[in-house]
Coordinates of C-alpha atoms and ligand atoms in Angstrom, one line a residue:
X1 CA 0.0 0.0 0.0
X2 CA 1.3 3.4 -0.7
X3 CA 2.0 5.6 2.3
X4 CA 2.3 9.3 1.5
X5 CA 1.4 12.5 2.9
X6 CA -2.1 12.5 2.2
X7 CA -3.3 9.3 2.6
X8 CA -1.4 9.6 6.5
X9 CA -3.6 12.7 7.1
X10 CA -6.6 10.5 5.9
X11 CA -6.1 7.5 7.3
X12 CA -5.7 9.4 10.5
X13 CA -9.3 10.2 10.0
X14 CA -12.0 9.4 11.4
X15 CA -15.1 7.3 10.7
X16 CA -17.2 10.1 8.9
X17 CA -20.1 8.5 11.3
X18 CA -17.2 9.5 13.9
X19 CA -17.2 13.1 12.8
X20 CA -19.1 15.8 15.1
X21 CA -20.5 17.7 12.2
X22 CA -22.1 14.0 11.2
X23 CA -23.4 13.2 14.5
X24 CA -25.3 16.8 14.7
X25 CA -26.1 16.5 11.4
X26 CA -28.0 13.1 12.9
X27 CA -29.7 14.8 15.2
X28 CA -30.5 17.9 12.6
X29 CA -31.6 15.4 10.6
X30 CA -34.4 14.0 13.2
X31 CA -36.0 17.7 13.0
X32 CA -35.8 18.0 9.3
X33 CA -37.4 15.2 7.9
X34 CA -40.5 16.0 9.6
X35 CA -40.5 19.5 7.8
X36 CA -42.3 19.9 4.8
X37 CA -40.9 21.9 2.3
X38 CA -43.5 23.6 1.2
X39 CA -43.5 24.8 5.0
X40 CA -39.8 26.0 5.1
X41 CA -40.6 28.2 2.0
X42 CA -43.9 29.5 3.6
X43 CA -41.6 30.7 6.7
X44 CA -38.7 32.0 4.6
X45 CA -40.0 34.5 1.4
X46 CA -36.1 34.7 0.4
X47 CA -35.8 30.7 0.5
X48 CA -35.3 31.1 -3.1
X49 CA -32.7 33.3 -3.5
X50 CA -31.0 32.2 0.3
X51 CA -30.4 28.9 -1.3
X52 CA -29.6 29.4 -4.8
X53 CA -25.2 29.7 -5.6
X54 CA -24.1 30.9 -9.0
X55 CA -20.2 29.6 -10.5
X56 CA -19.4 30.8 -13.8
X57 CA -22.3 30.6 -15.9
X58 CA -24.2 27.6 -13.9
X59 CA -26.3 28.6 -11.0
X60 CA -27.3 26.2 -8.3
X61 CA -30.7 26.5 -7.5
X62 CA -30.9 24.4 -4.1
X63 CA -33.9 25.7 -2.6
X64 CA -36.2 22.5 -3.1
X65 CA -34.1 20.6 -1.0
X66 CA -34.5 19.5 2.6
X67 CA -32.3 22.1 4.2
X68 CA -32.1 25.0 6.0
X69 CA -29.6 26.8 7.2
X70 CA -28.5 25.3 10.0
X71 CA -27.8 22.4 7.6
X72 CA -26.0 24.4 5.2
X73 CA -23.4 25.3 8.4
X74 CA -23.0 21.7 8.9
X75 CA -22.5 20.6 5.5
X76 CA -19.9 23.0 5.7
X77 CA -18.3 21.8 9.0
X78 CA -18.7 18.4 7.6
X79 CA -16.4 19.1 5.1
X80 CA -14.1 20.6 6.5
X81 CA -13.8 17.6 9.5
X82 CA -13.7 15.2 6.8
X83 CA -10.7 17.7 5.5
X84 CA -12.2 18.4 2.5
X85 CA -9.8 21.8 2.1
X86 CA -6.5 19.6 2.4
X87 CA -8.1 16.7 -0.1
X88 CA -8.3 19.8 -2.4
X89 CA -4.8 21.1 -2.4
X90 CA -3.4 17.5 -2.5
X91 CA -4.9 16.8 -5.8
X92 CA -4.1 20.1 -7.3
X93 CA -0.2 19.9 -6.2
X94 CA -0.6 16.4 -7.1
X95 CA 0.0 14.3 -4.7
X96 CA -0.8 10.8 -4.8
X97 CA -4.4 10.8 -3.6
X98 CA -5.0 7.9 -6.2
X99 CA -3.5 5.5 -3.2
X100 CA -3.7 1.8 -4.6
X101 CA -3.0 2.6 -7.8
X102 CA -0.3 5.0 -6.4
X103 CA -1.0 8.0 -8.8
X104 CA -1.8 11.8 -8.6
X105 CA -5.2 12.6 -9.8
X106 CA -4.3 15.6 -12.2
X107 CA -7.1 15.6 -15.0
X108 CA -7.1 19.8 -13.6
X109 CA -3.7 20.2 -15.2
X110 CA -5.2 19.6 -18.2
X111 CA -7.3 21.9 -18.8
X112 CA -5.1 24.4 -16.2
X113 CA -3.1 27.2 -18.1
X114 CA 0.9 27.3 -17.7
X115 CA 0.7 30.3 -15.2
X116 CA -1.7 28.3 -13.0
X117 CA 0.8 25.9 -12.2
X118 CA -0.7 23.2 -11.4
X119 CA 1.8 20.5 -10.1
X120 CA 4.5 21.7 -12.8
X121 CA 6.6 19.4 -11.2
X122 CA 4.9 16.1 -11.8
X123 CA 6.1 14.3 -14.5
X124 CA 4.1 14.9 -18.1
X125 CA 1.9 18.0 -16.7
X126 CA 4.3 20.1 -18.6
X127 CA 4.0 18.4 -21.8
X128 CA 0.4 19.0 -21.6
X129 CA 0.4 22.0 -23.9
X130 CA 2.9 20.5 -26.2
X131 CA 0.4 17.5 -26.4
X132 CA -2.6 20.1 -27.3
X133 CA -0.6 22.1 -30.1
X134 CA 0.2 18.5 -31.7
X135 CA -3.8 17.7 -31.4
X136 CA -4.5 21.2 -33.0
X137 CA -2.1 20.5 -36.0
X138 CA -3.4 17.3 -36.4
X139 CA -7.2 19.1 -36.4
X140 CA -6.6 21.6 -38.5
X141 CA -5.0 19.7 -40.9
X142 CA -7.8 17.7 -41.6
X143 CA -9.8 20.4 -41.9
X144 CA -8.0 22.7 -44.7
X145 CA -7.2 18.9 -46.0
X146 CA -3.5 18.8 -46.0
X147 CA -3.8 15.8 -43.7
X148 CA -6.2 13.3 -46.1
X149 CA -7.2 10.1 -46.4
X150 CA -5.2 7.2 -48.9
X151 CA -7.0 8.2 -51.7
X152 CA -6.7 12.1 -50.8
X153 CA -10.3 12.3 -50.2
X154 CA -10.9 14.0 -47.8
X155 CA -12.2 12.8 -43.9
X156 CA -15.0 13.7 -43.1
X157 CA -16.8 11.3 -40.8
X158 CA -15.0 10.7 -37.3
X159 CA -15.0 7.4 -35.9
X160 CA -14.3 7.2 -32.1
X161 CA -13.3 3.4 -31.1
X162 CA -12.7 3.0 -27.4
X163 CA -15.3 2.1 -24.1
X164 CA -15.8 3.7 -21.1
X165 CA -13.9 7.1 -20.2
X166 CA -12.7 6.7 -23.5
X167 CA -16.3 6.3 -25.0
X168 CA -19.5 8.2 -23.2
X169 CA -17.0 11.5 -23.0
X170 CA -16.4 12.1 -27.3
X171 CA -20.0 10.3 -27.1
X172 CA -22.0 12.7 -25.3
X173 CA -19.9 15.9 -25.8
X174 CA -20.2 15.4 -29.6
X175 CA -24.1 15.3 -29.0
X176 CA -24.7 17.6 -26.6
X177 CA -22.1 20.5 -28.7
X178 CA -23.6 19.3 -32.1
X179 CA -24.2 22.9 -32.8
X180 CA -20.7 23.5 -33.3
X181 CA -19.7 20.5 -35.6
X182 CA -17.5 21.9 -38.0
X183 CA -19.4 22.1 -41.6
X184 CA -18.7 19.1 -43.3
X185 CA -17.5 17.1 -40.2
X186 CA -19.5 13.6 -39.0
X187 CA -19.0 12.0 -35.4
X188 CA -19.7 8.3 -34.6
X189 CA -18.8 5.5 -32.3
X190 CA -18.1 2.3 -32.2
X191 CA -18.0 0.9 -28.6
X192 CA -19.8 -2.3 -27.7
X193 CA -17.8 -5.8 -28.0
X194 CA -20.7 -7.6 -30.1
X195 CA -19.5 -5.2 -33.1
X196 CA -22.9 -4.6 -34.2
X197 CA -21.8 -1.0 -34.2
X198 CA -18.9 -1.0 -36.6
X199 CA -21.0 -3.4 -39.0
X200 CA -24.0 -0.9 -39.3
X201 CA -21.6 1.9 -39.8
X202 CA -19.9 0.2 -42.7
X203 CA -23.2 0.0 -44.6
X204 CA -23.2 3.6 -44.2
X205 CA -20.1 5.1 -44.7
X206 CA -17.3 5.4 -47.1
X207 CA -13.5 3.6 -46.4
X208 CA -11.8 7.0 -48.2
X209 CA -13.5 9.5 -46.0
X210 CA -13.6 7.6 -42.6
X211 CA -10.8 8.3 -40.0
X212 CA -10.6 6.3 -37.3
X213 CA -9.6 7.6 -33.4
X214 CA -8.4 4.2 -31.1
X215 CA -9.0 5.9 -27.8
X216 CA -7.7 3.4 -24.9
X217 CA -5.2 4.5 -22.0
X218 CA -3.7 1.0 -22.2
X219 CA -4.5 0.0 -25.9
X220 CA -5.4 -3.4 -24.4
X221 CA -8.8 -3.3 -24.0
X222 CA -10.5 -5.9 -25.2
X223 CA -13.9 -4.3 -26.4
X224 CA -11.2 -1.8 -28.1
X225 CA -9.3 -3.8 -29.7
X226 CA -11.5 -6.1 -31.0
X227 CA -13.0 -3.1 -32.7
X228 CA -10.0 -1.8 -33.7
X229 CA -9.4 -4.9 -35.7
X230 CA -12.4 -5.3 -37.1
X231 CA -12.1 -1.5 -38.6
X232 CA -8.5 -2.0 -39.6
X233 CA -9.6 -5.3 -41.3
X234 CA -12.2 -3.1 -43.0
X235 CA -10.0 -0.8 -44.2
X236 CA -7.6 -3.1 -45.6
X237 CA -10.2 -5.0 -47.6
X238 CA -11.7 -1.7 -48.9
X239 CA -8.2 0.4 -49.6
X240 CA -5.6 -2.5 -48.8
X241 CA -2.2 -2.3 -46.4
X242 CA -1.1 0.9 -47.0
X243 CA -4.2 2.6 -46.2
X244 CA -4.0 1.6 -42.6
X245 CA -1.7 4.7 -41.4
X246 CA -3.8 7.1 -43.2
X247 CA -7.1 6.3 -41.7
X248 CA -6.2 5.6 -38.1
X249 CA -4.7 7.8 -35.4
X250 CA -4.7 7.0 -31.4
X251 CA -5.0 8.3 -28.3
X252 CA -3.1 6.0 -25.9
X253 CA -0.1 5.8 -23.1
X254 CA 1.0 2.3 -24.5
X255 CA 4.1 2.8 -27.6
X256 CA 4.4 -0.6 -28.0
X257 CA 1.0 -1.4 -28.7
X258 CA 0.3 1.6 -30.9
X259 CA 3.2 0.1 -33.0
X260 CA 2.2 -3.6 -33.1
X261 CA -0.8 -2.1 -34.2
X262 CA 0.4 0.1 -37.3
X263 CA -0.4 3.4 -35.8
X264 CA 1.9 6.0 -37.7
X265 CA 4.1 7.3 -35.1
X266 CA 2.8 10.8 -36.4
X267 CA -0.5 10.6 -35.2
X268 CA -0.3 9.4 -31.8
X269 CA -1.6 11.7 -29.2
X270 CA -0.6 10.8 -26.0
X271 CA -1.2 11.3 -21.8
X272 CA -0.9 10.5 -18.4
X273 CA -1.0 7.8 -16.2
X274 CA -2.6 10.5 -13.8
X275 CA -5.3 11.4 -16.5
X276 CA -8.1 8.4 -15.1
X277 CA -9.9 6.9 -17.7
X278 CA -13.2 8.9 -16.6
X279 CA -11.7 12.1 -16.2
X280 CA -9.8 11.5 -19.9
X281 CA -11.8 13.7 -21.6
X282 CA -9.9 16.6 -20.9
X283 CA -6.9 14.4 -23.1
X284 CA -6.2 13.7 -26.2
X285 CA -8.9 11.2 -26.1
X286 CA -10.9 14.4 -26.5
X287 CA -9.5 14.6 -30.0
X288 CA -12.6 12.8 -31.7
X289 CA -14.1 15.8 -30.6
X290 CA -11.7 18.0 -31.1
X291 CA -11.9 16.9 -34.8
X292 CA -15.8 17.7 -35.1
X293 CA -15.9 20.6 -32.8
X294 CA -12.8 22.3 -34.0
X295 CA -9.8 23.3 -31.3
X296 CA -10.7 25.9 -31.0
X297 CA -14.3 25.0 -29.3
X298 CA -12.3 22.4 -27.6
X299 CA -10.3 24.7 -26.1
X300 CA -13.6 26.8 -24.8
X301 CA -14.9 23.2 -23.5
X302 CA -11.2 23.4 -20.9
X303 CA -11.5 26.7 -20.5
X304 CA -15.2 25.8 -18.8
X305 CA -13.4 23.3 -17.1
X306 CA -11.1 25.8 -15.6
X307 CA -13.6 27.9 -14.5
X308 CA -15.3 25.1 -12.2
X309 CA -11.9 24.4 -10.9
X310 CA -10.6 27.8 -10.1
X311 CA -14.3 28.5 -7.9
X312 CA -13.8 24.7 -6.1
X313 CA -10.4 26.1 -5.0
X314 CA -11.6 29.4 -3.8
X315 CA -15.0 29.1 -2.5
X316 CA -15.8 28.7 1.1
X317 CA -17.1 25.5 1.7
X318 CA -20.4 26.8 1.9
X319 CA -20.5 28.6 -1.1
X320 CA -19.0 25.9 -2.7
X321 CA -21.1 24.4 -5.2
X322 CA -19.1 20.8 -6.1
X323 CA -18.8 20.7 -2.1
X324 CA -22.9 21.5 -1.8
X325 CA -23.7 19.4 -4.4
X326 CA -22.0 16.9 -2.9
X327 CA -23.4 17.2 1.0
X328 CA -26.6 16.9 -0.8
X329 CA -25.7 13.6 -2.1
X330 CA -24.2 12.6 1.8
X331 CA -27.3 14.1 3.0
X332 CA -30.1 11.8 1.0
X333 CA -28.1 8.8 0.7
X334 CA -26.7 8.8 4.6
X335 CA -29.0 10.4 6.1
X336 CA -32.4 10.1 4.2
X337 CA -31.6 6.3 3.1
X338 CA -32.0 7.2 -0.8
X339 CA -30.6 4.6 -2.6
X340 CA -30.6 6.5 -6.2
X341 CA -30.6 9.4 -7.7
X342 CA -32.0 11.2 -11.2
X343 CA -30.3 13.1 -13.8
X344 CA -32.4 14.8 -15.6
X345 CA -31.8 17.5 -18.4
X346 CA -33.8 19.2 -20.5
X347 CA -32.3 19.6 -23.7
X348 CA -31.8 16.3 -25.9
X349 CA -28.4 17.3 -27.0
X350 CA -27.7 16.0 -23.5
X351 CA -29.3 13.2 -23.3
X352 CA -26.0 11.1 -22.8
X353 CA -25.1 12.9 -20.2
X354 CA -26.5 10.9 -17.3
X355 CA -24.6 7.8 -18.9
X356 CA -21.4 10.1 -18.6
X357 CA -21.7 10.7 -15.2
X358 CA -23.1 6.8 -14.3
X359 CA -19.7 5.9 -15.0
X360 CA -18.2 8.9 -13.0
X361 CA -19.9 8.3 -10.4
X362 CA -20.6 5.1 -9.7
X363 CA -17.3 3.8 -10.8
X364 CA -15.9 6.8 -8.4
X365 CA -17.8 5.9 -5.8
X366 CA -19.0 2.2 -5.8
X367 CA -16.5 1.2 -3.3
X368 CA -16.7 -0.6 0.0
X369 CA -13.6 -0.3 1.5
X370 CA -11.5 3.0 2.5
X371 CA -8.8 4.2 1.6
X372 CA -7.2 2.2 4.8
X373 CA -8.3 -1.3 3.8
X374 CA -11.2 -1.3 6.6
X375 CA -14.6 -1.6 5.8
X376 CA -17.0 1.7 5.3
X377 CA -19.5 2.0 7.8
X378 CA -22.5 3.8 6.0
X379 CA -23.2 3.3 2.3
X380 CA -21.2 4.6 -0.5
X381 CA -22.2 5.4 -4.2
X382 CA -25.8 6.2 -5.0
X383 CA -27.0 4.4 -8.4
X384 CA -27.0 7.3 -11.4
X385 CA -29.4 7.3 -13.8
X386 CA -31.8 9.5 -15.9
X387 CA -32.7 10.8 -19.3
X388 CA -33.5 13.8 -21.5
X389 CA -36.7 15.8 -20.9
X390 CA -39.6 15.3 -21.6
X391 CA -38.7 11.4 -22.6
X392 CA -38.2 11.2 -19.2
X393 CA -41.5 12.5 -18.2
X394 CA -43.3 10.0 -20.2
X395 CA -41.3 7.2 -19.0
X396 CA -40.7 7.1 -15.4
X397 CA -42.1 10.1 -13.7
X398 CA -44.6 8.6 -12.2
X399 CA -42.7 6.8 -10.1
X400 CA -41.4 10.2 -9.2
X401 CA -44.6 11.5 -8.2
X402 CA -45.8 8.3 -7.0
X403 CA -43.6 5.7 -5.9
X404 CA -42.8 4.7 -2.5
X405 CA -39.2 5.7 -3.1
X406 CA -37.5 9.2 -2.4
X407 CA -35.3 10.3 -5.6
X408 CA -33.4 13.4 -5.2
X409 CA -33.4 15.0 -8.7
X410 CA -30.9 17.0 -10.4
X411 CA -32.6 18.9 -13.3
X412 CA -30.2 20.7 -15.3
X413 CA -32.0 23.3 -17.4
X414 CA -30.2 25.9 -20.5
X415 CA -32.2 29.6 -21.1
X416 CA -31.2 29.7 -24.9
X417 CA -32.4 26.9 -26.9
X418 CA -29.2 24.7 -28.4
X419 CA -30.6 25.2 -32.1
X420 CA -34.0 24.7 -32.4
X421 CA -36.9 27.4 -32.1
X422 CA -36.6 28.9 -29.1
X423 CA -40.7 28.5 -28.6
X424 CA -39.7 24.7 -28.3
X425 CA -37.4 25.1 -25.8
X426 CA -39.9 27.6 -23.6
X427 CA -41.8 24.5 -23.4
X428 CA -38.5 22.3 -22.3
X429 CA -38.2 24.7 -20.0
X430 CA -42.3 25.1 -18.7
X431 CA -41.9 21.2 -18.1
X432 CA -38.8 21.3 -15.9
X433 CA -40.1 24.1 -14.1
X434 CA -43.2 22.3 -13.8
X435 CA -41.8 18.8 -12.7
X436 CA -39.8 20.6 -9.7
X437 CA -42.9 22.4 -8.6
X438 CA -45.4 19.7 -8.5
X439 CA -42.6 16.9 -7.4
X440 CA -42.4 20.1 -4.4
X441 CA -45.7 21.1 -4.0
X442 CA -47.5 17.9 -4.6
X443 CA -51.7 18.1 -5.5
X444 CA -54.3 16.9 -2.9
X445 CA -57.9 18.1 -2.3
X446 CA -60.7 17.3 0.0
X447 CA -62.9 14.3 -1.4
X448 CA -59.8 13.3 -3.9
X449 CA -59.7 9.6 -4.5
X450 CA -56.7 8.5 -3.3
X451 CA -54.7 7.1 -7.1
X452 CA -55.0 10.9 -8.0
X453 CA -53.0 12.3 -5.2
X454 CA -49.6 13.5 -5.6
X455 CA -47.9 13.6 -2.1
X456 CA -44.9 16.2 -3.5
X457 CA -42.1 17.1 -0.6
X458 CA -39.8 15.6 -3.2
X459 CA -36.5 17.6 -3.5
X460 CA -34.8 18.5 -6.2
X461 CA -31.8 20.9 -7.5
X462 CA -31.8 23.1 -10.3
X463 CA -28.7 23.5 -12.1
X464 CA -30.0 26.8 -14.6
X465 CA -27.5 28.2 -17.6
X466 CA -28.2 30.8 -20.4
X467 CA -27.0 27.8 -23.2
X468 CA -25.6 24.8 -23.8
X469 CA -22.1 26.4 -25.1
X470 CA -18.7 24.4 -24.8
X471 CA -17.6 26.1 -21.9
X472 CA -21.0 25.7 -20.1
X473 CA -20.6 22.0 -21.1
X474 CA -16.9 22.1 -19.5
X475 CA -17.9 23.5 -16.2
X476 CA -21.1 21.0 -15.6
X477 CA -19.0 18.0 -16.2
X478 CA -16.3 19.8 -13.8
X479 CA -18.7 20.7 -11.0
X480 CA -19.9 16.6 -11.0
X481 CA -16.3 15.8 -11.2
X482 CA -15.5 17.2 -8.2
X483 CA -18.8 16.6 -6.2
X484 CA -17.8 12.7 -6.6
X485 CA -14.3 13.8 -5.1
X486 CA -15.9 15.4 -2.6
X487 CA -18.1 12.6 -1.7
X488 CA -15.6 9.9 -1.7
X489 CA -13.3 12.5 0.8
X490 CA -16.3 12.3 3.4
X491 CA -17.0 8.7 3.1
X492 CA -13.0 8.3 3.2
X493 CA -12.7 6.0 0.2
X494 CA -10.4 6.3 -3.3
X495 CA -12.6 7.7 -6.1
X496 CA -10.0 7.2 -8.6
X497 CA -9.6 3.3 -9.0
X498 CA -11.8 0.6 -10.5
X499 CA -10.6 -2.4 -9.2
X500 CA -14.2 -3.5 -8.9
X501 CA -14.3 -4.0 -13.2
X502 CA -10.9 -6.3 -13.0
X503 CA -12.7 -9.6 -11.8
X504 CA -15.6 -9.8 -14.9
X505 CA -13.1 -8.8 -17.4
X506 CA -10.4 -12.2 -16.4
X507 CA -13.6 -14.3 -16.2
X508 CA -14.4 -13.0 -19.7
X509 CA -11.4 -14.1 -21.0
X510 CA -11.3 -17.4 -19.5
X511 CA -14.5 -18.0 -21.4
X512 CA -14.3 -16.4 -24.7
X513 CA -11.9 -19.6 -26.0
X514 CA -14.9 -22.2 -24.1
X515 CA -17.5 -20.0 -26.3
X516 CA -15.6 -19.8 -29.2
X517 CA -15.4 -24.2 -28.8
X518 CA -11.4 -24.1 -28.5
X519 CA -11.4 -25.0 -24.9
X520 CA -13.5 -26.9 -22.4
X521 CA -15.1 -25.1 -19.4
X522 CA -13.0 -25.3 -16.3
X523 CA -14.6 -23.2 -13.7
X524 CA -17.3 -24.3 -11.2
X525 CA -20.4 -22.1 -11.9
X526 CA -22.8 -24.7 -12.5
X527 CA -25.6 -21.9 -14.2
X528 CA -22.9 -21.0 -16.4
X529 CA -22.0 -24.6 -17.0
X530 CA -25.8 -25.0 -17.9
X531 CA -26.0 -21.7 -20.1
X532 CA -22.8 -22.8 -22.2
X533 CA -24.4 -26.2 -22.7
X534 CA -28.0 -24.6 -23.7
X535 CA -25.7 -21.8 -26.2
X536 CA -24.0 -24.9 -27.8
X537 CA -27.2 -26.5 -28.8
X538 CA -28.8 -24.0 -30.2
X539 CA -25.7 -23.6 -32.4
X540 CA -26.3 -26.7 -33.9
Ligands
F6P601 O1 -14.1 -0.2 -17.3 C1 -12.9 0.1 -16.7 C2 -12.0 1.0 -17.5 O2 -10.7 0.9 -17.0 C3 -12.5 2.5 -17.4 O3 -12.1 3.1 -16.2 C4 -11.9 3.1 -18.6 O4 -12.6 4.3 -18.9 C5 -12.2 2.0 -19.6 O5 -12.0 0.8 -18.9 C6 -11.4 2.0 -20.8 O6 -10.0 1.8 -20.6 P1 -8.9 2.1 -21.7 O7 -8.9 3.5 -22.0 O8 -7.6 1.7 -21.1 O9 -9.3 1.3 -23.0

């Protein structure tokens, strides 16, 4: 286990359930669950405005929430036991908060200018910038076409190959910032293992035009490089050999691979081993977007980032709005026993954006052990999940308004619309306010039968921006990235490993040569045993 500086201050920590601030939270929270909150606004006509926080162009409305603010002071103090403040400075001078893997946690410097200096001293945060003038070359050249395809067409349509962090970020950042696609440019994905993806997008597109971006930190993955090969293979039967180093580039920390592979040295883009794959966005596995967006709106997408950073390191705790966010989340899941909770945006272009943060957050914070080997003591990662708008409404709001579960809410809401006709979004924008009001306010009358009564005292935030620019985008994904930091600081766990995804992925490969009939089944699972039998037969 890695001993350093941090992890000693944390490991001299306390249970969070230990801390004072939680303990009176406890006993706050005895008094608050019994409030209504349609009384605490009916005894507070500033409630709005007391509880709403603006950081660059976001602002935080947290008034729907059951707080007041006495809680507010001990979300702060909580933090601040949990020492919150020091967790902060340690990963921005980058120290190795990223204890069993033994890594800084620096995705900041990556969107952090020169003069920030951002742990200038840890080794590849100063090649960051030479990294993003090689990814602007690259982008620009294939957009005046001096960098071309084998056949000196032209590329036009992006393909990003790669899963997880190296998936969902290009994924839903080329969506939600399709407005800014270059004219001309195309974005797709190719993720899944079954390859169902690559093989519709081969139907549809043409060899001479397609460039390929193999996105994987270790260029070992196996969903990638399955894909990978499948694309390469498709590219040599359409163009032949030589083709290959014209229509792929990677993003990747692994030389070797990139070679075996036939990546031209030229069009490698490389990173960190303190860049997580969830955080890699920021990277050069950003260059799929990059490519669609142009560099320069990928620039404006860090530059959001940036913002978000800068206010985490300088806000008080309490006007912190990654650390408010995040008490929030200690304060349903710990204290209120919520088990879950909903992203919901209104504006399609995000509609991927509640998969993006699944993965930051529940790979983050799915963890059951701290950061000293012992056991937690209260539960740990809430389950993520949610969809666009109005889909969402007409899906599973009614267990919203109904259910016998309580589902904090996060509705994230843009002014402007994103390119449509604005009168389209004003109605976007009537349903979200209208979902937080009556999940608040509820709807009961005298004589109502009792299906058609909405009990409401739900709480929700609202997370309210002019439009869904690029650096908008940057600071939303930035103000979740650290609310999951924040979290895991309090519960006293490390948010930056995933040794949790290690075990399926060796059982996968045990069985993909029993599948594939080379090799007879050796493990012990006797339902497996059974599927593998009942797979064979229907092969026949
Ligand atoms: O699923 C585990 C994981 O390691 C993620 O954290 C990561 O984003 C993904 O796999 C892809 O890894 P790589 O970029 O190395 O292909």
């Amino acid at each position: 286990m890695v001993v350093n500086r941090y992890t000693n201050r944390q490991l001299s920590a306390r249970y969070p359930t230990d801390l004072r601030a939680w303990q009176a939270l406890k006993t706050h929270y005895a008094d608050m669950r019994t409030r209504e909150l349609a009384h605490l606004f009916s005894r507070d006509t500033a409630r709005a405005d007391r509880f709403s926080l603006s950081a660059g162009n976001l602002t935080l409305d947290y008034s729907k929430n059951h707080v007041n603010s006495t809680t507010r002071k001990l979300f702060a103090r909580l933090a601040k036991d949990a020492g919150v403040p020091a967790a902060i400075e340690a990963m921005f001078t980058g120290e190795p908060i990223n204890q069993t893997e033994g890594r800084s946690v620096l995705h900041t410097a990556l969107r952090s200018k020169i003069s920030d200096q951002v742990a200038l001293e840890t080794p590849g945060v100063r090649e960051v910038w030479e990294v993003l003038s090689n990814m602007e070359e690259f982008v620009e050249g294939v957009h005046n076409d001096q960098i071309h395809g084998s056949t000196s067409r032209r590329l036009t349509d992006i393909v990003n190959i790669g899963i997880g962090g190296s998936d969902l970020g290009p994924v839903m950042a080329s969506r939600a910032l399709r407005p800014y696609w270059k004219e001309g440019m195309r974005f797709h994905s190719v993720s899944n293992v079954d390859g169902t993806q690559l093989a519709d997008l081969t139907v549809e597109l043409d060899p001479e035009r397609t460039l390929f971006v193999v996105c994987s930190k270790t260029f070992t993955t196996l969903e990638t490089m399955t894909n990978a090969r499948a694309a390469r293979a498709w590219i040599i039967e359409t163009m032949g050999h030589s083709a290959v180093e014209h229509h792929f580039v990677a993003a990747s920390t692994n030389h070797d691979a990139m070679n075996a592979f036939g990546i031209n040295p030229k069009y490698r883009f490389g990173f960190w081993d303190w860049v997580g794959g969830r955080y890699s966005l920021w990277s050069a596995v950003g260059l799929s977007l990059a490519l669609v967006i142009g560099m320069d709106n990928f620039r404006r997408l860090l530059a959001g980032g940036r913002v978000m950073d800068q206010h985490f390191q300088q806000a008080p705790m309490d006007e912190n709005m990654p650390v408010l966010l995040a008490s929030l989340g200690v304060w349903y899941n710990n204290f209120f026993g919520a088990g879950t909770q909903a992203i919901l945006p209104y504006d399609n272009r995000l509609d991927r954006f509640p998969a993006y943060l699944q993965q930051l957050q529940m790979e983050s914070s799915g963890k059951s052990v701290r950061m000293d080997g012992k056991p937690v003591k209260c539960k740990t990662g809430m389950v993520i999940w949610g969809e666009a708008g109005n889909n969402a409404q007409h899906s599973f709001y009614q267990l919203l308004h109904q259910g016998t579960r309580l589902v904090p809410v996060d509705f994230l809401l843009p002014i402007k619309s994103s390119g449509a006709d604005q009168s389209q979004q004003d109605l976007a924008i009537a349903n979200c306010l209208a979902q937080s009001e009556a999940l608040m306010d509820g709807f009961d009358e005298k004589g109502l039968e009792t299906y058609r009564v909405h009990p409401g005292n739900n709480p929700s935030n609202t997370i309210l921006f002019e439009e869904l620019t690029p650096e908008t985008l940057g600071q939303l994904i930035a103000l979740y990235e650290h609310k999951v930091f924040v979290e895991g600081v309090i519960w006293g766990i490390d948010s930056f490993d995933q040794w949790g995804v290690e075990l399926g992925k060796k059982v996968a490969t045990a069985l993909s040569s029993v599948v594939a009939g080379e090799a007879r089944y050796s493990g012990s699972n006797a339902s497996t045993e059974n599927l593998l039998q009942q797979i064979r037969k229907k092969r026949l």
